[in-house]
PDB file of C-alpha atoms in Angstrom:
ATOM      1  CA  ASN A   1     134.033 111.028 179.791  1.00 86.00           C
ATOM      2  CA  ALA A   2     137.687 110.827 178.751  1.00 90.00           C
ATOM      3  CA  ILE A   3     137.415 107.128 177.837  1.00 92.00           C
ATOM      4  CA  ASN A   4     134.201 107.831 175.934  1.00 87.00           C
ATOM      5  CA  GLN A   5     135.859 110.650 173.981  1.00 91.00           C
ATOM      6  CA  LEU A   6     138.947 108.567 173.275  1.00 92.00           C
ATOM      7  CA  GLY A   7     136.707 105.749 172.039  1.00 90.00           C
ATOM      8  CA  GLU A   8     135.195 108.028 169.419  1.00 90.00           C
ATOM      9  CA  TYR A   9     138.539 108.049 167.579  1.00 92.00           C
ATOM     10  CA  LYS A  10     138.176 104.275 166.977  1.00 90.00           C
ATOM     11  CA  LYS A  11     141.933 103.761 166.883  1.00 93.00           C
ATOM     12  CA  ALA A  12     143.212 100.221 167.398  1.00 93.00           C
ATOM     13  CA  GLU A  13     146.335 101.472 169.165  1.00 95.00           C
ATOM     14  CA  TYR A  14     144.123 102.557 172.089  1.00 95.00           C
ATOM     15  CA  ALA A  15     142.901  98.977 172.689  1.00 95.00           C
ATOM     16  CA  PRO A  16     145.292  98.381 175.644  1.00 96.00           C
ATOM     17  CA  ILE A  17     143.957 101.524 177.346  1.00 95.00           C
ATOM     18  CA  PHE A  18     140.372 100.362 176.806  1.00 96.00           C
ATOM     19  CA  LYS A  19     141.156  96.835 178.064  1.00 96.00           C
ATOM     20  CA  ALA A  20     142.723  98.221 181.231  1.00 96.00           C
ATOM     21  CA  ALA A  21     139.823 100.630 181.792  1.00 96.00           C
ATOM     22  CA  THR A  22     137.252  97.788 181.631  1.00 96.00           C
ATOM     23  CA  ARG A  23     138.583  96.740 185.038  1.00 95.00           C
ATOM     24  CA  ASP A  24     137.943 100.178 186.565  1.00 95.00           C
ATOM     25  CA  SER A  25     135.785 100.247 189.694  1.00 94.00           C
ATOM     26  CA  SER A  26     133.489 102.812 188.069  1.00 95.00           C
ATOM     27  CA  TYR A  27     130.696 101.190 186.065  1.00 95.00           C
ATOM     28  CA  SER A  28     130.647 104.243 183.795  1.00 94.00           C
ATOM     29  CA  VAL A  29     134.353 104.050 183.015  1.00 95.00           C
ATOM     30  CA  ALA A  30     134.273 100.276 182.521  1.00 95.00           C
ATOM     31  CA  GLY A  31     131.159 100.496 180.346  1.00 94.00           C
ATOM     32  CA  ASN A  32     132.541 103.258 178.129  1.00 94.00           C
ATOM     33  CA  ALA A  33     135.826 101.357 177.831  1.00 95.00           C
ATOM     34  CA  LEU A  34     134.011  98.177 176.794  1.00 95.00           C
ATOM     35  CA  ASN A  35     132.046 100.090 174.150  1.00 92.00           C
ATOM     36  CA  ALA A  36     135.259 101.617 172.817  1.00 93.00           C
ATOM     37  CA  LEU A  37     136.976  98.226 172.816  1.00 95.00           C
ATOM     38  CA  LEU A  38     134.088  96.769 170.815  1.00 91.00           C
ATOM     39  CA  GLU A  39     134.725  99.378 168.122  1.00 89.00           C
ATOM     40  CA  VAL A  40     138.431  98.581 167.764  1.00 93.00           C
ATOM     41  CA  ASP A  41     138.752  94.885 168.720  1.00 93.00           C
ATOM     42  CA  LYS A  42     135.508  92.905 168.675  1.00 89.00           C
ATOM     43  CA  ASP A  43     137.159  89.634 169.763  1.00 92.00           C
ATOM     44  CA  ALA A  44     138.837  91.251 172.766  1.00 94.00           C
ATOM     45  CA  ALA A  45     135.560  92.937 173.708  1.00 94.00           C
ATOM     46  CA  MET A  46     133.725  89.594 173.547  1.00 92.00           C
ATOM     47  CA  ALA A  47     136.347  87.915 175.735  1.00 93.00           C
ATOM     48  CA  THR A  48     136.327  90.793 178.211  1.00 95.00           C
ATOM     49  CA  ALA A  49     132.519  90.785 178.336  1.00 93.00           C
ATOM     50  CA  LYS A  50     132.495  87.074 179.226  1.00 91.00           C
ATOM     51  CA  THR A  51     134.709  87.832 182.211  1.00 93.00           C
ATOM     52  CA  LEU A  52     132.800  90.948 183.280  1.00 94.00           C
ATOM     53  CA  ASP A  53     129.424  89.246 182.880  1.00 90.00           C
ATOM     54  CA  LYS A  54     130.258  87.048 185.896  1.00 91.00           C
ATOM     55  CA  GLN A  55     130.552  90.103 188.140  1.00 92.00           C
ATOM     56  CA  PRO A  56     127.937  92.590 189.342  1.00 91.00           C
ATOM     57  CA  ALA A  57     127.209  95.291 186.773  1.00 92.00           C
ATOM     58  CA  LYS A  58     125.067  98.411 186.799  1.00 92.00           C
ATOM     59  CA  GLY A  59     124.450 101.441 184.631  1.00 89.00           C
ATOM     60  CA  ALA A  60     126.788 101.967 181.693  1.00 90.00           C
ATOM     61  CA  LEU A  61     128.613  98.685 182.233  1.00 93.00           C
ATOM     62  CA  LYS A  62     125.399  96.669 182.233  1.00 90.00           C
ATOM     63  CA  ALA A  63     124.275  98.360 179.005  1.00 87.00           C
ATOM     64  CA  SER A  64     127.704  97.809 177.422  1.00 90.00           C
ATOM     65  CA  LEU A  65     127.687  94.130 178.330  1.00 91.00           C
ATOM     66  CA  GLN A  66     124.298  93.800 176.653  1.00 86.00           C
ATOM     67  CA  SER A  67     125.599  95.553 173.519  1.00 86.00           C
ATOM     68  CA  VAL A  68     128.684  93.357 173.292  1.00 90.00           C
ATOM     69  CA  LYS A  69     126.614  90.207 173.701  1.00 88.00           C
ATOM     70  CA  ALA A  70     124.215  91.514 171.071  1.00 90.00           C
ATOM     71  CA  ALA A  71     127.066  92.189 168.620  1.00 89.00           C
ATOM     72  CA  SER A  72     127.959  88.499 168.695  1.00 87.00           C
ATOM     73  CA  GLY A  73     124.751  87.515 166.878  1.00 89.00           C
ATOM     74  CA  ASP A  74     124.757  84.319 168.964  1.00 88.00           C
ATOM     75  CA  GLU A  75     121.377  82.609 168.458  1.00 90.00           C
ATOM     76  CA  SER A  76     121.453  81.265 172.031  1.00 88.00           C
ATOM     77  CA  LEU A  77     120.841  84.864 173.173  1.00 89.00           C
ATOM     78  CA  GLU A  78     117.569  85.112 171.238  1.00 92.00           C
ATOM     79  CA  GLU A  79     115.313  84.699 174.263  1.00 93.00           C
ATOM     80  CA  GLU A  80     117.321  87.160 176.325  1.00 90.00           C
ATOM     81  CA  ILE A  81     117.494  89.900 173.696  1.00 92.00           C
ATOM     82  CA  ILE A  82     114.524  89.422 171.364  1.00 95.00           C
ATOM     83  CA  GLY A  83     112.291  87.776 173.960  1.00 94.00           C
ATOM     84  CA  GLY A  84     113.207  90.405 176.537  1.00 93.00           C
ATOM     85  CA  PHE A  85     112.301  93.211 174.134  1.00 95.00           C
ATOM     86  CA  ASN A  86     109.025  91.582 173.093  1.00 96.00           C
ATOM     87  CA  LYS A  87     107.898  91.064 176.706  1.00 96.00           C
ATOM     88  CA  LEU A  88     108.318  94.706 177.670  1.00 96.00           C
ATOM     89  CA  PRO A  89     105.296  97.010 177.550  1.00 97.00           C
ATOM     90  CA  VAL A  90     105.471 100.277 175.628  1.00 96.00           C
ATOM     91  CA  SER A  91     107.788 102.182 177.950  1.00 95.00           C
ATOM     92  CA  GLN A  92     111.077 104.015 178.274  1.00 94.00           C
ATOM     93  CA  GLN A  93     112.667 100.687 179.203  1.00 93.00           C
ATOM     94  CA  LYS A  94     111.564  99.160 175.885  1.00 95.00           C
ATOM     95  CA  PHE A  95     112.810 102.234 174.034  1.00 95.00           C
ATOM     96  CA  ASN A  96     116.192 101.838 175.779  1.00 90.00           C
ATOM     97  CA  ALA A  97     116.317  98.119 174.880  1.00 91.00           C
ATOM     98  CA  LEU A  98     115.954  99.001 171.199  1.00 94.00           C
ATOM     99  CA  GLY A  99     119.664  99.809 170.824  1.00 91.00           C
ATOM    100  CA  SER A 100     120.857  96.357 171.856  1.00 90.00           C
ATOM    101  CA  LEU A 101     118.108  94.718 169.833  1.00 95.00           C
ATOM    102  CA  GLY A 102     119.188  96.623 166.720  1.00 95.00           C
ATOM    103  CA  ILE A 103     122.805  95.588 167.218  1.00 93.00           C
ATOM    104  CA  TYR A 104     121.730  91.971 167.711  1.00 95.00           C
ATOM    105  CA  LEU A 105     119.513  91.909 164.635  1.00 96.00           C
ATOM    106  CA  GLY A 106     122.305  93.407 162.553  1.00 95.00           C
ATOM    107  CA  ALA A 107     124.553  90.495 163.552  1.00 94.00           C
ATOM    108  CA  LEU A 108     121.929  87.711 163.599  1.00 95.00           C
ATOM    109  CA  LYS A 109     122.046  85.449 160.555  1.00 93.00           C
ATOM    110  CA  ASN A 110     118.565  83.897 160.871  1.00 94.00           C
ATOM    111  CA  THR A 111     116.522  85.971 158.402  1.00 94.00           C
ATOM    112  CA  GLU A 112     113.125  84.791 159.689  1.00 95.00           C
ATOM    113  CA  LYS A 113     113.947  85.841 163.263  1.00 96.00           C
ATOM    114  CA  VAL A 114     115.234  89.196 162.034  1.00 96.00           C
ATOM    115  CA  LYS A 115     112.069  89.754 159.985  1.00 97.00           C
ATOM    116  CA  ALA A 116     109.815  88.863 162.932  1.00 96.00           C
ATOM    117  CA  SER A 117     111.773  91.213 165.184  1.00 97.00           C
ATOM    118  CA  VAL A 118     111.583  94.038 162.642  1.00 98.00           C
ATOM    119  CA  ASP A 119     107.810  93.570 162.771  1.00 97.00           C
ATOM    120  CA  GLU A 120     107.961  93.876 166.576  1.00 97.00           C
ATOM    121  CA  ILE A 121     109.968  97.102 166.286  1.00 98.00           C
ATOM    122  CA  VAL A 122     107.402  98.508 163.853  1.00 98.00           C
ATOM    123  CA  LYS A 123     104.577  97.438 166.155  1.00 97.00           C
ATOM    124  CA  PHE A 124     106.335  99.230 169.021  1.00 98.00           C
ATOM    125  CA  ARG A 125     106.820 102.372 166.899  1.00 97.00           C
ATOM    126  CA  GLU A 126     103.117 102.396 165.990  1.00 97.00           C
ATOM    127  CA  ALA A 127     102.042 101.839 169.627  1.00 97.00           C
ATOM    128  CA  ILE A 128     103.763 104.992 170.867  1.00 96.00           C
ATOM    129  CA  PRO A 129     101.228 107.772 171.441  1.00 96.00           C
ATOM    130  CA  GLN A 130     101.119 110.222 168.536  1.00 95.00           C
ATOM    131  CA  GLN A 131     102.197 113.222 170.630  1.00 96.00           C
ATOM    132  CA  PHE A 132     105.578 111.529 171.320  1.00 95.00           C
ATOM    133  CA  ARG A 133     106.238 110.049 167.887  1.00 95.00           C
ATOM    134  CA  ASN A 134     108.133 113.092 166.589  1.00 95.00           C
ATOM    135  CA  GLN A 135     110.652 112.407 169.381  1.00 95.00           C
ATOM    136  CA  THR A 136     110.808 108.600 169.114  1.00 96.00           C
ATOM    137  CA  ASP A 137     110.323 107.817 165.413  1.00 96.00           C
ATOM    138  CA  PRO A 138     113.703 109.197 164.251  1.00 96.00           C
ATOM    139  CA  TYR A 139     115.604 106.861 166.591  1.00 96.00           C
ATOM    140  CA  ILE A 140     113.414 103.860 165.826  1.00 97.00           C
ATOM    141  CA  ASN A 141     113.681 104.445 162.081  1.00 97.00           C
ATOM    142  CA  GLU A 142     117.440 104.939 162.379  1.00 96.00           C
ATOM    143  CA  THR A 143     117.642 101.591 164.172  1.00 97.00           C
ATOM    144  CA  LEU A 144     115.734  99.957 161.320  1.00 97.00           C
ATOM    145  CA  GLN A 145     118.007 101.663 158.789  1.00 97.00           C
ATOM    146  CA  ASN A 146     121.102 100.437 160.656  1.00 95.00           C
ATOM    147  CA  ILE A 147     119.779  96.873 160.556  1.00 97.00           C
ATOM    148  CA  ALA A 148     119.140  97.203 156.808  1.00 97.00           C
ATOM    149  CA  THR A 149     122.651  98.595 156.299  1.00 96.00           C
ATOM    150  CA  LYS A 150     124.239  95.679 158.188  1.00 94.00           C
ATOM    151  CA  LYS A 151     122.232  93.232 156.094  1.00 96.00           C
ATOM    152  CA  GLU A 152     123.257  95.020 152.892  1.00 96.00           C
ATOM    153  CA  GLU A 153     126.902  94.666 153.946  1.00 94.00           C
ATOM    154  CA  ALA A 154     126.318  90.935 154.515  1.00 94.00           C
ATOM    155  CA  LEU A 155     124.635  90.721 151.113  1.00 94.00           C
ATOM    156  CA  LYS A 156     127.733  92.166 149.426  1.00 94.00           C
ATOM    157  CA  ALA A 157     129.714  89.229 150.819  1.00 93.00           C
ATOM    158  CA  ASP A 158     126.982  86.735 149.811  1.00 92.00           C
ATOM    159  CA  ALA A 159     125.401  88.270 146.711  1.00 89.00           C
ATOM    160  CA  GLY A 160     123.514  85.102 145.761  1.00 92.00           C
ATOM    161  CA  ASN A 161     121.595  84.924 149.047  1.00 93.00           C
ATOM    162  CA  THR A 162     118.018  85.610 147.937  1.00 94.00           C
ATOM    163  CA  ALA A 163     116.616  85.346 151.483  1.00 94.00           C
ATOM    164  CA  LEU A 164     118.979  88.081 152.620  1.00 94.00           C
ATOM    165  CA  LYS A 165     118.088  90.253 149.612  1.00 95.00           C
ATOM    166  CA  GLU A 166     114.379  89.820 150.392  1.00 96.00           C
ATOM    167  CA  LEU A 167     115.053  90.710 154.033  1.00 96.00           C
ATOM    168  CA  VAL A 168     116.852  93.938 153.074  1.00 96.00           C
ATOM    169  CA  ASP A 169     113.969  94.885 150.787  1.00 96.00           C
ATOM    170  CA  TYR A 170     111.451  94.032 153.515  1.00 97.00           C
ATOM    171  CA  ILE A 171     113.195  96.154 156.157  1.00 97.00           C
ATOM    172  CA  LYS A 172     113.343  99.095 153.751  1.00 96.00           C
ATOM    173  CA  THR A 173     109.559  98.922 153.294  1.00 96.00           C
ATOM    174  CA  LYS A 174     109.203  99.462 157.057  1.00 97.00           C
ATOM    175  CA  ILE A 175     111.139 102.737 157.035  1.00 96.00           C
ATOM    176  CA  PRO A 176     109.091 105.803 156.073  1.00 92.00           C
ATOM    177  CA  ALA A 177     110.288 107.412 152.817  1.00 83.00           C
ATOM    178  CA  GLY A 178     111.549 110.590 154.496  1.00 69.00           C
ATOM    179  CA  GLU A 179     113.752 108.542 156.845  1.00 53.00           C
ATOM    180  CA  LYS A 180     115.758 106.637 154.187  1.00 49.00           C
ATOM    181  CA  LYS A 181     118.573 109.132 154.050  1.00 50.00           C
ATOM    182  CA  GLY A 182     122.101 107.993 153.362  1.00 47.00           C
ATOM    183  CA  PHE A 183     125.364 109.548 154.403  1.00 41.00           C
TER     184      PHE A 183
END
């Protein structure tokens, strides 16, 4: 819990603490440290994840490794992340996989793959039984909004990219009007 709380400050000067904690024998400590490291030093988190990925991982560490890999936007991970999500039935496991998928889609540069995956997320949202949708829709819609936000940030750096502009507009059409709140 201490590493998790420290990570919420997102201060680069804590990177050495996070790096050291990724080697902790506790999967929870190592996982929280890797998440915190990703927030302050993406390159170090990627390098650390490559090392940790060769060792057994469970729980928080396994989820953190998936998030770090997803943040890379590496197209070679498409089958693992997108394919893995698409193969899952409507379940808690698929709901849990949504976080890594959202991170991956935010980093992925292939607009057609992002669009197809957004459609899969929407299909998943619509497949959830109505009595649970008030609990699940906010998170799913927030994930879609986060993807749109990441793509808008990319569009600022590449303002002439019409495919990216169309993708941002497309994602926004998939978010219900009441869920398009900004901060």
